[in-house]
PDB file of C-alpha atoms in Angstrom:
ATOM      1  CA  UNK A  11     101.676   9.256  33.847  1.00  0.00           C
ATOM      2  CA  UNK A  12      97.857   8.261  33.277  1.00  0.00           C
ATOM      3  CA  UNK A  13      95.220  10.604  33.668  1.00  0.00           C
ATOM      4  CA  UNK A  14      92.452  10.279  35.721  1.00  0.00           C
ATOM      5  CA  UNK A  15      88.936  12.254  35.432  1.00  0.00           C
ATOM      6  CA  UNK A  16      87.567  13.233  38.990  1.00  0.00           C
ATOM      7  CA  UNK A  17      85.548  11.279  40.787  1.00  0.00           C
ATOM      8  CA  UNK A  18      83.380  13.902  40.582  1.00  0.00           C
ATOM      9  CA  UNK A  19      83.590  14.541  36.522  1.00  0.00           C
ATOM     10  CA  UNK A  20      82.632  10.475  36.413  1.00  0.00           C
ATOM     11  CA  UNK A  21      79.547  11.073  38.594  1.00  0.00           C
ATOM     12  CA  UNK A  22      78.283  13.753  36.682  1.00  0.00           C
ATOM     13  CA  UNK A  23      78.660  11.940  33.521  1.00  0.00           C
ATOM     14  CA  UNK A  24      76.700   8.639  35.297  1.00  0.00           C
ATOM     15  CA  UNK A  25      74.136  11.354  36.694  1.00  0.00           C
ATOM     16  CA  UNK A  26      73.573  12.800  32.899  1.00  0.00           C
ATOM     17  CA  UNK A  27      73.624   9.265  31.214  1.00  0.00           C
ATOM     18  CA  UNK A  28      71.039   7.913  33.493  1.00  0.00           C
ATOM     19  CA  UNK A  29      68.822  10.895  33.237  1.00  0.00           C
ATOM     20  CA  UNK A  30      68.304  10.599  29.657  1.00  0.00           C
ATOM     21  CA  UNK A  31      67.116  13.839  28.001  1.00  0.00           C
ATOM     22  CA  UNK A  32      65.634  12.081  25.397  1.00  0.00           C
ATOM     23  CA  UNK A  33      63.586   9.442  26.656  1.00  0.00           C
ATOM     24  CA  UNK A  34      59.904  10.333  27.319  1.00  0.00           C
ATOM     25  CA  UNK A  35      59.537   9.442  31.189  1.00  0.00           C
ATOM     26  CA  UNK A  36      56.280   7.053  30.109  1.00  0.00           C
ATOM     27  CA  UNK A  37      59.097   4.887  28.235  1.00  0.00           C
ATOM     28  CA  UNK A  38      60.810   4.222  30.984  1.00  0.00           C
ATOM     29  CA  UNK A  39      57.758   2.600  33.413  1.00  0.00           C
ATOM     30  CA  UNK A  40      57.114  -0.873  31.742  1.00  0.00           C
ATOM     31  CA  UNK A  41      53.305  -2.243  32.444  1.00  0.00           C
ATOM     32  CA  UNK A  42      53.145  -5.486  33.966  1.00  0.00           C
ATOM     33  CA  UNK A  43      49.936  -6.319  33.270  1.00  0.00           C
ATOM     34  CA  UNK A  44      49.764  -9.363  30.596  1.00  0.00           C
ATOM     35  CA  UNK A  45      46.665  -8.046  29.527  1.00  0.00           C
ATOM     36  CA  UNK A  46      47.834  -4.598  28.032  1.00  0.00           C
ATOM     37  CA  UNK A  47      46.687  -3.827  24.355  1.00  0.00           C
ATOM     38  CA  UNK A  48      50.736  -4.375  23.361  1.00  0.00           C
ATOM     39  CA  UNK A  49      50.430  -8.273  24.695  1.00  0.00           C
ATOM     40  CA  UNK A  50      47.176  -9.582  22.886  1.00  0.00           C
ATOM     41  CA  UNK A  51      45.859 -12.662  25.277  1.00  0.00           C
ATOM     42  CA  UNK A  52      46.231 -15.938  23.833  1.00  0.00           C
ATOM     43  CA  UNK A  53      43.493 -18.606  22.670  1.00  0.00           C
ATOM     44  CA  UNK A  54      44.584 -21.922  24.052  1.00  0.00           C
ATOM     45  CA  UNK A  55      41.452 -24.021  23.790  1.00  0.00           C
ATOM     46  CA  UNK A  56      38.084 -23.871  22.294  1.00  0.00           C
ATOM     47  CA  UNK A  57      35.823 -26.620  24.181  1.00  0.00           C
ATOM     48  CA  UNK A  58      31.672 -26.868  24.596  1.00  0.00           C
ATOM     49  CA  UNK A  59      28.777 -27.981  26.247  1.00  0.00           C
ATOM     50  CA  UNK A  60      25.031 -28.716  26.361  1.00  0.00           C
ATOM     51  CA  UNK A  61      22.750 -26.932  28.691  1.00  0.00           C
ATOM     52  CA  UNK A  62      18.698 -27.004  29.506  1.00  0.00           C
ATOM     53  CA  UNK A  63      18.151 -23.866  27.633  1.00  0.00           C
ATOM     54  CA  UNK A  64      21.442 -23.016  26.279  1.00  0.00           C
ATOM     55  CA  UNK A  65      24.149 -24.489  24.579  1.00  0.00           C
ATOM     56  CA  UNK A  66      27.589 -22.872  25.913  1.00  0.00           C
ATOM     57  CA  UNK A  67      31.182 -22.204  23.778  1.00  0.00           C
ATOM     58  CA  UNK A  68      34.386 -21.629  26.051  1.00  0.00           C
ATOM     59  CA  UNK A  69      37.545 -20.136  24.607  1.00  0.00           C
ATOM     60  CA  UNK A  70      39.762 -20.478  26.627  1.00  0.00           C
ATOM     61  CA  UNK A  71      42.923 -17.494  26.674  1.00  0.00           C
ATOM     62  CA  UNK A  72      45.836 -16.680  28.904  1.00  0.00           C
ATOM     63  CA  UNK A  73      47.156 -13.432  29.443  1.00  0.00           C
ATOM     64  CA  UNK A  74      43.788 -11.048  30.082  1.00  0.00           C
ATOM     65  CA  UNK A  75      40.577 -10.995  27.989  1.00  0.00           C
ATOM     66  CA  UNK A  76      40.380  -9.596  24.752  1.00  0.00           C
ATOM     67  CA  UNK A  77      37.567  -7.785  23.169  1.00  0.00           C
ATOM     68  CA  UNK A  78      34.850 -10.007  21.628  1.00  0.00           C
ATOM     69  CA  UNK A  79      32.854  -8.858  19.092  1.00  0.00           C
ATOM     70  CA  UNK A  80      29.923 -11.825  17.159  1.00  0.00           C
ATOM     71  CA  UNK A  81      28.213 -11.127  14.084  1.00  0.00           C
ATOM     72  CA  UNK A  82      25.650 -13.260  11.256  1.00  0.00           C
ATOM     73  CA  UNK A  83      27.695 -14.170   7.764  1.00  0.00           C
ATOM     74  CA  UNK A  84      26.476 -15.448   5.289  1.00  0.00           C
ATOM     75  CA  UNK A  85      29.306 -17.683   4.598  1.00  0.00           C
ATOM     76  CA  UNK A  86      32.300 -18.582   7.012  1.00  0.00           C
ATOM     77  CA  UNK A  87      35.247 -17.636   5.543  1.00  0.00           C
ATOM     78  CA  UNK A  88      39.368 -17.976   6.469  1.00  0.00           C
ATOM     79  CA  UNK A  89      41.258 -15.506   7.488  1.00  0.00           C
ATOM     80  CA  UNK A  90      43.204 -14.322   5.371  1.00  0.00           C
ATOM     81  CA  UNK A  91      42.975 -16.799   2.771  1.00  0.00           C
ATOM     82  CA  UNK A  92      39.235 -15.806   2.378  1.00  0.00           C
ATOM     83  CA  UNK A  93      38.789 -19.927   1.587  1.00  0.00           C
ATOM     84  CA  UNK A  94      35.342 -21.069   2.494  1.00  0.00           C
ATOM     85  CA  UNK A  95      34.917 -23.196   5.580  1.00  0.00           C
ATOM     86  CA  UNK A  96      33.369 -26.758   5.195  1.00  0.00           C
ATOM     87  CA  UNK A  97      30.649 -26.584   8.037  1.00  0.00           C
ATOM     88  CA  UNK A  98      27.106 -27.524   7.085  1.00  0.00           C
ATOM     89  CA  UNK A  99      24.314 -25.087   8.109  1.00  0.00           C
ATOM     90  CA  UNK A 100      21.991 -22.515   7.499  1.00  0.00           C
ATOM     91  CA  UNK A 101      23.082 -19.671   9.902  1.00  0.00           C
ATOM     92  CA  UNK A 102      26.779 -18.913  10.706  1.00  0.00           C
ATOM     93  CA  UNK A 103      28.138 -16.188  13.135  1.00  0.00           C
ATOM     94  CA  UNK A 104      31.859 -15.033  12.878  1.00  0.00           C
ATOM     95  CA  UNK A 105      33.507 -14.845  16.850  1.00  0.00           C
ATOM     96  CA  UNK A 106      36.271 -12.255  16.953  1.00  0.00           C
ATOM     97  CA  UNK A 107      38.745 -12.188  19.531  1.00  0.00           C
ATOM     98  CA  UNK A 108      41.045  -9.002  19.656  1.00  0.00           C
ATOM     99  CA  UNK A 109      44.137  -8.680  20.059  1.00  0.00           C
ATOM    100  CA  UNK A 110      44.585 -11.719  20.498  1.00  0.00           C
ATOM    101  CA  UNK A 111      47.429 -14.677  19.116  1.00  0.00           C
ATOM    102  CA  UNK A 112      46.745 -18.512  18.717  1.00  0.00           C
ATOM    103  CA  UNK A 113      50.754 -18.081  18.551  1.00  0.00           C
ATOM    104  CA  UNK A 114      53.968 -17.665  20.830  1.00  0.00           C
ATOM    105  CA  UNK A 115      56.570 -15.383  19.878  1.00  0.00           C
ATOM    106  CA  UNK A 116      58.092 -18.252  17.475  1.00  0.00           C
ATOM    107  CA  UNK A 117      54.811 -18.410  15.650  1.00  0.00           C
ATOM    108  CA  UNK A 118      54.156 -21.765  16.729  1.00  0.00           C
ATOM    109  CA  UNK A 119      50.426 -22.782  17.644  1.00  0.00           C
ATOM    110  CA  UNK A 120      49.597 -22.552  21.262  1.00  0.00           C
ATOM    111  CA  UNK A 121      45.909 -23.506  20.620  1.00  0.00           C
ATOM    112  CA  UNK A 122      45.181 -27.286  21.402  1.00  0.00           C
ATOM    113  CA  UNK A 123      41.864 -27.359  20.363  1.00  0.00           C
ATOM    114  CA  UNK A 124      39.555 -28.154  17.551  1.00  0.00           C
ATOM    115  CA  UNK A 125      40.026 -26.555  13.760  1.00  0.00           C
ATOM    116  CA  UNK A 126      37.180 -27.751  12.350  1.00  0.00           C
ATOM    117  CA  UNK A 127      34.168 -29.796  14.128  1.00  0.00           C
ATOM    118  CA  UNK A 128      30.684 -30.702  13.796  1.00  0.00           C
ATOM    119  CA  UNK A 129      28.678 -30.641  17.149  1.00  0.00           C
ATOM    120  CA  UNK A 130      25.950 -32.554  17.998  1.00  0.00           C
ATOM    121  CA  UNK A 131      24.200 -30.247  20.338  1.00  0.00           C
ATOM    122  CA  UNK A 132      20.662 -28.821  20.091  1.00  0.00           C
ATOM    123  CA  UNK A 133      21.666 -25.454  19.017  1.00  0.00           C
ATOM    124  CA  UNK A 134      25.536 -25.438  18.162  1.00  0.00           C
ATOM    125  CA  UNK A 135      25.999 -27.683  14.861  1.00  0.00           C
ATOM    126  CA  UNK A 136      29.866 -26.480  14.327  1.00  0.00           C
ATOM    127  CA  UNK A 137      32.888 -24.937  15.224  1.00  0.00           C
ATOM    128  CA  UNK A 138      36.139 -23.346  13.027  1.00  0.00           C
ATOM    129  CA  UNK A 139      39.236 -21.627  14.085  1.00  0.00           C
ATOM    130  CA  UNK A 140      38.887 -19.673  10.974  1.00  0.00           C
ATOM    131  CA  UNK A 141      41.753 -17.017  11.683  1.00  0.00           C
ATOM    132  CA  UNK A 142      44.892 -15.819  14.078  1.00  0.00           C
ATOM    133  CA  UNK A 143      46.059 -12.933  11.576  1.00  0.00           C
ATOM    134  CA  UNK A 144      47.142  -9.270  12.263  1.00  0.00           C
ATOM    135  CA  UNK A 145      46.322  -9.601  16.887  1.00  0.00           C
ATOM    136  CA  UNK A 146      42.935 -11.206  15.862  1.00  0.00           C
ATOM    137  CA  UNK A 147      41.702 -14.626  16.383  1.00  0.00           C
ATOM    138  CA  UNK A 148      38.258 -16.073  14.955  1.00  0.00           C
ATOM    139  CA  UNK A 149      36.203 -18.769  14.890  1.00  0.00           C
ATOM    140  CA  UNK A 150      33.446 -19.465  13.073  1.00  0.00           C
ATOM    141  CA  UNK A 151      30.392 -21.434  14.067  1.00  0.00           C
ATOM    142  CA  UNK A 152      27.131 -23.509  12.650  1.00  0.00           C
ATOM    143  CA  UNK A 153      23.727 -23.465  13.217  1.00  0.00           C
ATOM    144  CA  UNK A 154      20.365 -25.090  11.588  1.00  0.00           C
ATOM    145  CA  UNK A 155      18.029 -22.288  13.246  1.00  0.00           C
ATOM    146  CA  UNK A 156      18.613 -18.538  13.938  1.00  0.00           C
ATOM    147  CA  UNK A 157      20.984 -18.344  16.621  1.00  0.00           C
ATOM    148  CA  UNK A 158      20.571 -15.564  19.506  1.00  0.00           C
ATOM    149  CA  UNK A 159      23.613 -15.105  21.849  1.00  0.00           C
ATOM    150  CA  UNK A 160      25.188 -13.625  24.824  1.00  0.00           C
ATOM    151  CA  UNK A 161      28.744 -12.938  25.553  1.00  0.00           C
ATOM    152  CA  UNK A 162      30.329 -13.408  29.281  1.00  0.00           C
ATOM    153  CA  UNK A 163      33.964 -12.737  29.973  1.00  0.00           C
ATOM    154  CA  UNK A 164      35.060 -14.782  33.270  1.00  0.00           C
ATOM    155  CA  UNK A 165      38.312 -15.080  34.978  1.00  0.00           C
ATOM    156  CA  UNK A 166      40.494 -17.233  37.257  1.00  0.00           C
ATOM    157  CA  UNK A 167      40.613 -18.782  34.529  1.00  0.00           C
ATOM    158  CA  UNK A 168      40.710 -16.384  31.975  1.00  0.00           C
ATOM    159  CA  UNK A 169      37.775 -17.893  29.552  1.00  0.00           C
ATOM    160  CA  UNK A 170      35.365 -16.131  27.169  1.00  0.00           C
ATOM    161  CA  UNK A 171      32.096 -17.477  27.221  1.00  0.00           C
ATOM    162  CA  UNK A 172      29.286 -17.317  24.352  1.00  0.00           C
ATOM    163  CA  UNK A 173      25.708 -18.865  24.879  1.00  0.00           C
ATOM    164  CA  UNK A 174      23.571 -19.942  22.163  1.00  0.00           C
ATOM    165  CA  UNK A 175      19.666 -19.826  23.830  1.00  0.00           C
ATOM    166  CA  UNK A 176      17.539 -23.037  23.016  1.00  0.00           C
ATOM    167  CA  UNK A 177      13.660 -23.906  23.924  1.00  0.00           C
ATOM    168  CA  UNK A 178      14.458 -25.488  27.709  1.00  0.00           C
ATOM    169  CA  UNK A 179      14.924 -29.446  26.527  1.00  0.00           C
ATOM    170  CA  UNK A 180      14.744 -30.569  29.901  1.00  0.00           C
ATOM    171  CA  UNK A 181      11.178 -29.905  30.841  1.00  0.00           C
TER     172      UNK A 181
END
């Protein structure tokens, strides 16, 4: 003769299993949101272009806009090897993107564009991806004169935008 538990013995049991004592109620709504500090965006691209006044740098991410943060060095250095990067110049600025991943999940490279460049443009003389270590990505960039910038986060795509401010070379 096999024993059976009650119907309602087995509900219980489901009722108390599913309720979880233990788990905090905020682990158990997942965000959905890409761009949540626990998925860093990724930096897919780095690309450029000449303007009347300005010369402009686009990164290019997916997966929400990370925090940007540009400061003068003296020397442009990689991250984390602390090697010293071969651009030519008299003024660098280090570009911090965080968090952010030049990575997938495999830790293969999902950025497709330059390493190491020299630019012809009025202002921008240079470009490095100097670093995608510990959620942050950098580049580095060149300049012959003192560079003043401004940083613009735009979307659809997702793109951070930095502008380098020249004498207007079009009047």
């Amino acid at each position: 003769m096999h024993h059976h538990p009650s119907r309602a013995a087995v509900i219980a049991g489901l009722v108390l299993t599913a309720v979880g004592a233990s788990i905090p109620a905020s682990a158990l709504v997942q965000p959905t949101s890409a761009a949540t500090p626990t998925s860093p965006a990724r930096v897919v691209n780095a690309r450029w272009g000449g303007h009347c006044t300005y010369d402009r740098l686009v990164i290019d991410v997916q997966g929400g806009t990370p925090s940007v943060s540009v400061s003068r060095v003296n020397t442009l250095r990689y991250d984390p090897s602390g090697r010293k990067v071969p651009l030519t110049g008299n003024y660098f600025l280090s570009i911090r993107l965080s968090p952010a991943v030049a990575h997938n999940n495999a830790g293969a490279s999902v950025y497709s564009g330059p390493r190491l460049v020299k630019i012809p443009l009025y202002k921008l003389k240079g470009l490095a991806l100097t670093g995608d270590f510990e959620g942050v990505v950098s580049f580095g960039t060149a300049f012959q004169t003192k560079p003043t910038w401004k940083v613009t986060k735009l979307h659809s795509p997702e793109r951070v935008v930095v502008d380098f401010s020249h004498v207007n070379r079009c009047a």
